[in-house]
Amino acid sequence: MSTTGAGAWKGSAEKGEDHLELTAEQNRVVTARWEMAKEARGRLDGLMRDLEGRSIQHGGKLEGLDYSLKGLDSFRRKAAVAVERPGVDAESVCEDVDDLNRYTLTFETDNYVQGTKQTYAELRARGFEPVAEQNTWEDPVYKGVNTAWERPESKEKFELQFHTPESFKAKSDNHELYELTRSGEFKEIAGDDDKLAREYKEAADLLQNERYENVRTPPGVEELDDRLVRAELNPKVGPQIVQEVRHMETNLKATHAAAAAAAANAQQPRNSLGSNLGESLHADGPGLRDRLATKTEPARLPAAQATAVDLLPTQSRGRGPRL
């Protein structure tokens, strides 16, 4: 993170996000909302541990509890992208956000629907109501159920995702592609070429879909409400564009891994992960600790070499979430 002026915020140049900015006032509003989520974290973590314990018979497992609070810079990036749209201000972004506190429950594929329904019942019994539900198991680029919950009297919100172990891994492995798509990076690289920006996004969709090919859909998942299709694959995207996005993803994974390694070394010189690493890992994407051992040093291919890539096969169309 870098700052411009008193209290203003500018995205990291190292991560290619220096086109994202918040004014001092926007940053004040965003930071205050994040502090509220930070204060609620302990209560919500306890709630989720209880839900995990009550879902043991369905194989329920809470994933990523160390990262249950969205990183402050990650929220700033999200807000900076949003306020660029006409009619969107920092206050409305903070009012609408429901994933500062976020959780994931996984259930084995055959127990997934039963476990999800039981968790719904448990949350309602505690006074929470769903304010967003998206069943995107038929989506080609994201498979799962995403929900947001609120206790009406307190306005306390959190996101709860339901996955199988396999869909959770695919989602985690796709984090950098998701980040590239949502950060505005493709538009920044493409400049005024809207067609090129769209092709980058379509290439990212194809690459995300690859990781879901062997993820089995839970039986009976159509019983869960609000089925949604967001993405439509375009297998005709040029192979050179697909290869270029592959290298963008590789570069970003390496950047995240390097940042995580630097933070770990700063906290624990003997190479163990320090307790303050959670926010850095969380902001930069799930599963980074697993990637440190396989970090590579990517290099972007020249245009002349970028055509040497296999064409991706046509994939079936499906449904996808608002993330």
Short mmCIF file of C-alpha atoms in Angstrom, two decimals:
data_model
loop_
_atom_site.label_atom_id
_atom_site.label_comp_id
_atom_site.label_asym_id
_atom_site.label_seq_id
_atom_site.Cartn_x
_atom_site.Cartn_y
_atom_site.Cartn_z
CA MET A 1 0.00 0.00 0.00
CA SER A 2 1.04 3.59 -0.60
CA THR A 3 -0.59 6.87 0.34
CA THR A 4 -1.04 10.12 -1.52
CA GLY A 5 -1.63 13.22 0.58
CA ALA A 6 -3.00 13.19 4.13
CA GLY A 7 -4.98 9.99 4.52
CA ALA A 8 -5.48 9.27 0.84
CA TRP A 9 -4.78 5.77 -0.47
CA LYS A 10 -3.24 4.46 -3.68
CA GLY A 11 -2.91 0.84 -4.72
CA SER A 12 0.44 -0.93 -4.81
CA ALA A 13 2.58 -0.32 -7.88
CA GLU A 14 4.30 -3.66 -7.25
CA LYS A 15 0.99 -5.45 -7.73
CA GLY A 16 0.03 -3.32 -10.73
CA GLU A 17 -2.79 -1.66 -8.79
CA ASP A 18 -1.52 1.92 -8.65
CA HIS A 19 -4.43 2.96 -10.89
CA LEU A 20 -6.73 2.42 -7.89
CA GLU A 21 -7.17 5.38 -5.56
CA LEU A 22 -9.27 6.64 -2.66
CA THR A 23 -9.44 10.23 -1.47
CA ALA A 24 -8.72 10.95 2.19
CA GLU A 25 -12.46 11.14 2.95
CA GLN A 26 -13.24 7.96 1.02
CA ASN A 27 -10.43 6.17 2.82
CA ARG A 28 -11.73 7.39 6.20
CA VAL A 29 -15.20 5.97 5.50
CA VAL A 30 -13.84 2.66 4.19
CA THR A 31 -11.42 2.23 7.09
CA ALA A 32 -14.13 2.95 9.69
CA ARG A 33 -16.37 0.27 8.18
CA TRP A 34 -13.51 -2.21 8.25
CA GLU A 35 -12.85 -1.45 11.92
CA MET A 36 -16.47 -2.38 12.69
CA ALA A 37 -15.95 -5.75 11.00
CA LYS A 38 -12.74 -6.25 12.93
CA GLU A 39 -14.59 -5.68 16.21
CA ALA A 40 -17.26 -8.25 15.24
CA ARG A 41 -14.77 -10.91 14.23
CA GLY A 42 -14.43 -12.68 17.58
CA ARG A 43 -18.19 -13.10 18.02
CA LEU A 44 -18.70 -14.37 14.50
CA ASP A 45 -15.73 -16.73 14.67
CA GLY A 46 -17.32 -18.28 17.76
CA LEU A 47 -20.65 -18.66 15.97
CA MET A 48 -18.97 -20.44 13.08
CA ARG A 49 -17.08 -22.84 15.34
CA ASP A 50 -20.40 -23.78 16.92
CA LEU A 51 -21.99 -24.36 13.50
CA GLU A 52 -19.05 -26.55 12.50
CA GLY A 53 -19.51 -28.66 15.63
CA ARG A 54 -23.22 -29.09 14.96
CA SER A 55 -22.59 -30.25 11.38
CA ILE A 56 -20.10 -33.00 12.15
CA GLN A 57 -22.60 -35.70 11.16
CA HIS A 58 -22.57 -34.26 7.63
CA GLY A 59 -18.78 -33.94 7.55
CA GLY A 60 -18.87 -30.18 8.06
CA LYS A 61 -15.49 -28.45 8.16
CA LEU A 62 -14.73 -24.77 8.65
CA GLU A 63 -12.04 -23.62 6.21
CA GLY A 64 -9.76 -20.59 6.45
CA LEU A 65 -10.84 -19.29 9.85
CA ASP A 66 -7.49 -17.50 10.19
CA TYR A 67 -8.58 -15.28 7.30
CA SER A 68 -12.16 -14.61 8.39
CA LEU A 69 -11.59 -10.84 8.26
CA LYS A 70 -11.06 -9.38 4.80
CA GLY A 71 -7.78 -7.50 4.63
CA LEU A 72 -8.04 -3.71 4.87
CA ASP A 73 -6.14 -3.10 1.64
CA SER A 74 -8.25 -5.74 -0.10
CA PHE A 75 -11.38 -3.83 0.94
CA ARG A 76 -9.79 -0.57 -0.17
CA ARG A 77 -9.11 -2.07 -3.58
CA LYS A 78 -12.70 -3.27 -3.86
CA ALA A 79 -14.02 0.16 -2.85
CA ALA A 80 -11.67 1.98 -5.24
CA VAL A 81 -12.97 -0.08 -8.17
CA ALA A 82 -16.59 0.50 -7.12
CA VAL A 83 -16.40 4.28 -6.68
CA GLU A 84 -15.17 4.66 -10.25
CA ARG A 85 -18.67 3.75 -11.40
CA PRO A 86 -21.19 6.59 -11.86
CA GLY A 87 -23.42 7.20 -8.87
CA VAL A 88 -21.38 5.03 -6.46
CA ASP A 89 -19.81 6.59 -3.39
CA ALA A 90 -17.83 5.20 -0.47
CA GLU A 91 -20.84 5.34 1.86
CA SER A 92 -22.96 3.12 -0.41
CA VAL A 93 -20.08 0.68 -0.84
CA CYS A 94 -19.76 0.36 2.93
CA GLU A 95 -23.51 -0.02 3.37
CA ASP A 96 -23.72 -2.81 0.80
CA VAL A 97 -20.58 -4.78 1.67
CA ASP A 98 -21.31 -8.13 3.30
CA ASP A 99 -18.02 -10.00 2.96
CA LEU A 100 -15.69 -8.19 5.36
CA ASN A 101 -16.38 -11.05 7.75
CA ARG A 102 -16.46 -14.16 5.60
CA TYR A 103 -16.50 -17.87 6.22
CA THR A 104 -16.49 -21.16 4.33
CA LEU A 105 -18.05 -24.46 5.33
CA THR A 106 -17.26 -27.55 3.30
CA PHE A 107 -19.28 -30.76 3.20
CA GLU A 108 -18.43 -33.99 1.43
CA THR A 109 -20.21 -34.12 -1.90
CA ASP A 110 -22.88 -36.65 -0.96
CA ASN A 111 -23.74 -34.80 2.29
CA TYR A 112 -23.52 -31.30 0.86
CA VAL A 113 -27.22 -30.47 0.45
CA GLN A 114 -28.20 -31.85 3.86
CA GLY A 115 -25.36 -30.01 5.58
CA THR A 116 -26.20 -26.73 3.86
CA LYS A 117 -29.88 -26.97 4.78
CA GLN A 118 -29.07 -27.74 8.40
CA THR A 119 -26.75 -24.72 8.62
CA TYR A 120 -29.51 -22.50 7.26
CA ALA A 121 -31.83 -23.75 10.01
CA GLU A 122 -29.20 -23.22 12.71
CA LEU A 123 -28.56 -19.63 11.62
CA ARG A 124 -32.25 -18.77 11.51
CA ALA A 125 -32.64 -20.20 15.01
CA ARG A 126 -30.01 -17.69 16.15
CA GLY A 127 -31.86 -14.73 14.66
CA PHE A 128 -29.98 -14.37 11.37
CA GLU A 129 -31.71 -14.08 8.01
CA PRO A 130 -30.21 -14.51 4.54
CA VAL A 131 -29.90 -11.24 2.60
CA ALA A 132 -28.25 -12.82 -0.45
CA GLU A 133 -28.27 -16.37 -1.81
CA GLN A 134 -26.66 -17.64 -5.00
CA ASN A 135 -26.51 -21.25 -6.07
CA THR A 136 -23.90 -21.29 -8.83
CA TRP A 137 -23.19 -25.00 -9.14
CA GLU A 138 -23.93 -24.89 -12.86
CA ASP A 139 -21.59 -21.98 -13.50
CA PRO A 140 -18.48 -22.71 -15.58
CA VAL A 141 -16.14 -20.43 -13.59
CA TYR A 142 -17.35 -20.72 -9.99
CA LYS A 143 -19.17 -23.61 -8.32
CA GLY A 144 -20.67 -23.34 -4.85
CA VAL A 145 -23.38 -21.61 -2.85
CA ASN A 146 -22.65 -18.06 -1.70
CA THR A 147 -24.81 -16.52 0.99
CA ALA A 148 -24.83 -13.38 3.10
CA TRP A 149 -26.53 -13.20 6.51
CA GLU A 150 -27.66 -10.37 8.72
CA ARG A 151 -29.11 -10.08 12.21
CA PRO A 152 -31.74 -7.38 11.61
CA GLU A 153 -31.56 -5.71 15.02
CA SER A 154 -27.77 -5.29 14.96
CA LYS A 155 -27.18 -5.01 11.18
CA GLU A 156 -24.23 -7.38 11.71
CA LYS A 157 -23.41 -9.02 8.37
CA PHE A 158 -21.21 -11.82 7.19
CA GLU A 159 -20.67 -13.94 4.10
CA LEU A 160 -20.90 -17.73 4.28
CA GLN A 161 -19.83 -19.88 1.34
CA PHE A 162 -20.75 -23.56 1.06
CA HIS A 163 -18.32 -25.79 -0.84
CA THR A 164 -17.19 -29.34 -1.24
CA PRO A 165 -13.47 -29.89 -0.59
CA GLU A 166 -12.90 -30.12 -4.36
CA SER A 167 -14.82 -26.97 -5.27
CA PHE A 168 -13.07 -25.08 -2.46
CA LYS A 169 -9.66 -26.07 -3.83
CA ALA A 170 -10.62 -25.01 -7.37
CA LYS A 171 -11.93 -21.68 -6.09
CA SER A 172 -8.72 -21.10 -4.09
CA ASP A 173 -6.49 -22.01 -7.04
CA ASN A 174 -8.44 -19.55 -9.21
CA HIS A 175 -8.03 -16.62 -6.82
CA GLU A 176 -5.51 -14.70 -8.92
CA LEU A 177 -7.65 -14.99 -12.06
CA TYR A 178 -10.62 -13.69 -10.07
CA GLU A 179 -8.49 -10.85 -8.73
CA LEU A 180 -7.27 -9.88 -12.19
CA THR A 181 -10.83 -9.80 -13.47
CA ARG A 182 -12.29 -7.80 -10.60
CA SER A 183 -9.42 -5.34 -10.05
CA GLY A 184 -9.83 -3.62 -13.42
CA GLU A 185 -6.37 -4.81 -14.45
CA PHE A 186 -7.53 -6.07 -17.85
CA LYS A 187 -9.09 -2.70 -18.68
CA GLU A 188 -5.96 -0.94 -17.51
CA ILE A 189 -3.73 -3.06 -19.78
CA ALA A 190 -6.09 -2.85 -22.76
CA GLY A 191 -6.42 0.92 -22.55
CA ASP A 192 -9.14 2.13 -24.92
CA ASP A 193 -9.46 -1.26 -26.60
CA ASP A 194 -12.71 -2.57 -25.07
CA LYS A 195 -12.63 -5.66 -27.30
CA LEU A 196 -9.21 -6.65 -25.98
CA ALA A 197 -10.31 -6.11 -22.37
CA ARG A 198 -13.31 -8.36 -22.99
CA GLU A 199 -11.07 -11.03 -24.54
CA TYR A 200 -8.80 -10.97 -21.49
CA LYS A 201 -11.82 -11.54 -19.27
CA GLU A 202 -13.11 -14.36 -21.50
CA ALA A 203 -9.67 -15.99 -21.42
CA ALA A 204 -9.69 -15.82 -17.61
CA ASP A 205 -13.10 -17.51 -17.63
CA LEU A 206 -11.74 -20.37 -19.74
CA LEU A 207 -8.78 -20.86 -17.43
CA GLN A 208 -10.97 -20.85 -14.32
CA ASN A 209 -13.26 -23.39 -15.93
CA GLU A 210 -10.33 -25.78 -16.45
CA ARG A 211 -9.97 -26.23 -12.69
CA TYR A 212 -13.61 -27.18 -12.26
CA GLU A 213 -13.64 -29.93 -14.87
CA ASN A 214 -13.26 -32.74 -12.32
CA VAL A 215 -15.36 -31.20 -9.53
CA ARG A 216 -18.44 -33.38 -8.96
CA THR A 217 -21.80 -31.65 -8.53
CA PRO A 218 -23.54 -32.67 -5.27
CA PRO A 219 -26.71 -34.73 -5.77
CA GLY A 220 -29.89 -32.72 -5.14
CA VAL A 221 -28.13 -29.36 -5.33
CA GLU A 222 -30.97 -28.03 -7.50
CA GLU A 223 -33.09 -28.00 -4.33
CA LEU A 224 -31.09 -25.01 -3.09
CA ASP A 225 -32.62 -21.69 -4.14
CA ASP A 226 -31.55 -18.82 -6.39
CA ARG A 227 -29.73 -20.71 -9.11
CA LEU A 228 -27.74 -18.23 -11.13
CA VAL A 229 -25.79 -18.16 -14.40
CA ARG A 230 -23.27 -15.37 -14.75
CA ALA A 231 -20.56 -16.51 -17.15
CA GLU A 232 -20.82 -17.79 -20.70
CA LEU A 233 -17.66 -19.35 -22.07
CA ASN A 234 -16.23 -18.25 -25.39
CA PRO A 235 -13.93 -21.02 -26.67
CA LYS A 236 -13.01 -18.89 -29.70
CA VAL A 237 -10.77 -16.56 -27.66
CA GLY A 238 -7.39 -16.35 -29.40
CA PRO A 239 -4.79 -18.74 -27.97
CA GLN A 240 -2.28 -15.89 -27.66
CA ILE A 241 -4.70 -14.05 -25.37
CA VAL A 242 -5.20 -17.18 -23.27
CA GLN A 243 -1.44 -17.60 -22.95
CA GLU A 244 -0.98 -13.96 -22.01
CA VAL A 245 -3.54 -14.27 -19.21
CA ARG A 246 -1.83 -17.47 -18.03
CA HIS A 247 1.35 -15.46 -17.57
CA MET A 248 -0.47 -12.62 -15.82
CA GLU A 249 -1.81 -15.20 -13.37
CA THR A 250 1.63 -16.74 -12.87
CA ASN A 251 3.16 -13.33 -12.25
CA LEU A 252 0.50 -12.44 -9.70
CA LYS A 253 0.87 -15.77 -7.89
CA ALA A 254 4.61 -15.16 -7.65
CA THR A 255 4.03 -11.61 -6.38
CA HIS A 256 1.66 -12.89 -3.71
CA ALA A 257 4.06 -15.65 -2.72
CA ALA A 258 6.97 -13.21 -2.49
CA ALA A 259 4.94 -10.83 -0.33
CA ALA A 260 3.91 -13.69 1.95
CA ALA A 261 7.50 -14.94 2.21
CA ALA A 262 8.78 -11.44 3.02
CA ALA A 263 6.14 -11.01 5.71
CA ALA A 264 6.97 -14.42 7.14
CA ASN A 265 10.68 -13.65 7.24
CA ALA A 266 10.04 -10.32 8.92
CA GLN A 267 8.00 -12.00 11.65
CA GLN A 268 9.89 -15.28 12.02
CA PRO A 269 13.51 -15.29 10.78
CA ARG A 270 13.63 -19.08 11.17
CA ASN A 271 11.11 -19.56 8.37
CA SER A 272 7.93 -20.32 10.36
CA LEU A 273 4.81 -18.25 9.68
CA GLY A 274 4.20 -15.48 12.19
CA SER A 275 0.87 -14.72 13.79
CA ASN A 276 0.60 -11.36 12.03
CA LEU A 277 0.81 -12.90 8.58
CA GLY A 278 -2.91 -13.66 8.44
CA GLU A 279 -4.08 -10.36 6.98
CA SER A 280 -1.36 -10.31 4.32
CA LEU A 281 -2.20 -13.84 3.22
CA HIS A 282 -5.92 -13.19 3.42
CA ALA A 283 -5.77 -10.00 1.36
CA ASP A 284 -3.65 -11.64 -1.29
CA GLY A 285 -5.70 -14.77 -1.64
CA PRO A 286 -6.30 -18.14 0.02
CA GLY A 287 -3.80 -20.96 0.13
CA LEU A 288 -0.67 -18.87 -0.35
CA ARG A 289 1.22 -20.80 2.28
CA ASP A 290 0.79 -23.92 0.16
CA ARG A 291 2.22 -22.11 -2.83
CA LEU A 292 5.42 -20.87 -1.22
CA ALA A 293 7.15 -24.18 -1.79
CA THR A 294 6.40 -24.07 -5.51
CA LYS A 295 7.08 -20.43 -6.25
CA THR A 296 8.37 -19.85 -9.76
CA GLU A 297 9.85 -16.80 -11.38
CA PRO A 298 7.50 -16.04 -14.30
CA ALA A 299 8.42 -14.26 -17.47
CA ARG A 300 5.97 -12.68 -19.86
CA LEU A 301 6.16 -14.16 -23.34
CA PRO A 302 6.89 -11.92 -26.31
CA ALA A 303 4.00 -11.64 -28.75
CA ALA A 304 5.80 -13.84 -31.24
CA GLN A 305 5.99 -16.71 -28.75
CA ALA A 306 2.55 -16.28 -27.22
CA THR A 307 0.83 -18.18 -30.04
CA ALA A 308 2.43 -21.48 -28.98
CA VAL A 309 -0.43 -22.72 -26.83
CA ASP A 310 -2.99 -25.46 -27.12
CA LEU A 311 -6.52 -24.38 -27.87
CA LEU A 312 -8.89 -24.95 -24.96
CA PRO A 313 -11.76 -27.33 -25.67
CA THR A 314 -15.32 -26.09 -25.82
CA GLN A 315 -16.92 -26.23 -22.37
CA SER A 316 -20.53 -26.43 -21.35
CA ARG A 317 -22.29 -23.29 -20.19
CA GLY A 318 -23.36 -22.85 -16.62
CA ARG A 319 -24.23 -20.54 -13.76
CA GLY A 320 -22.13 -18.22 -11.65
CA PRO A 321 -22.27 -16.00 -8.57
CA ARG A 322 -21.89 -12.41 -7.58
CA LEU A 323 -18.69 -12.56 -5.60
#
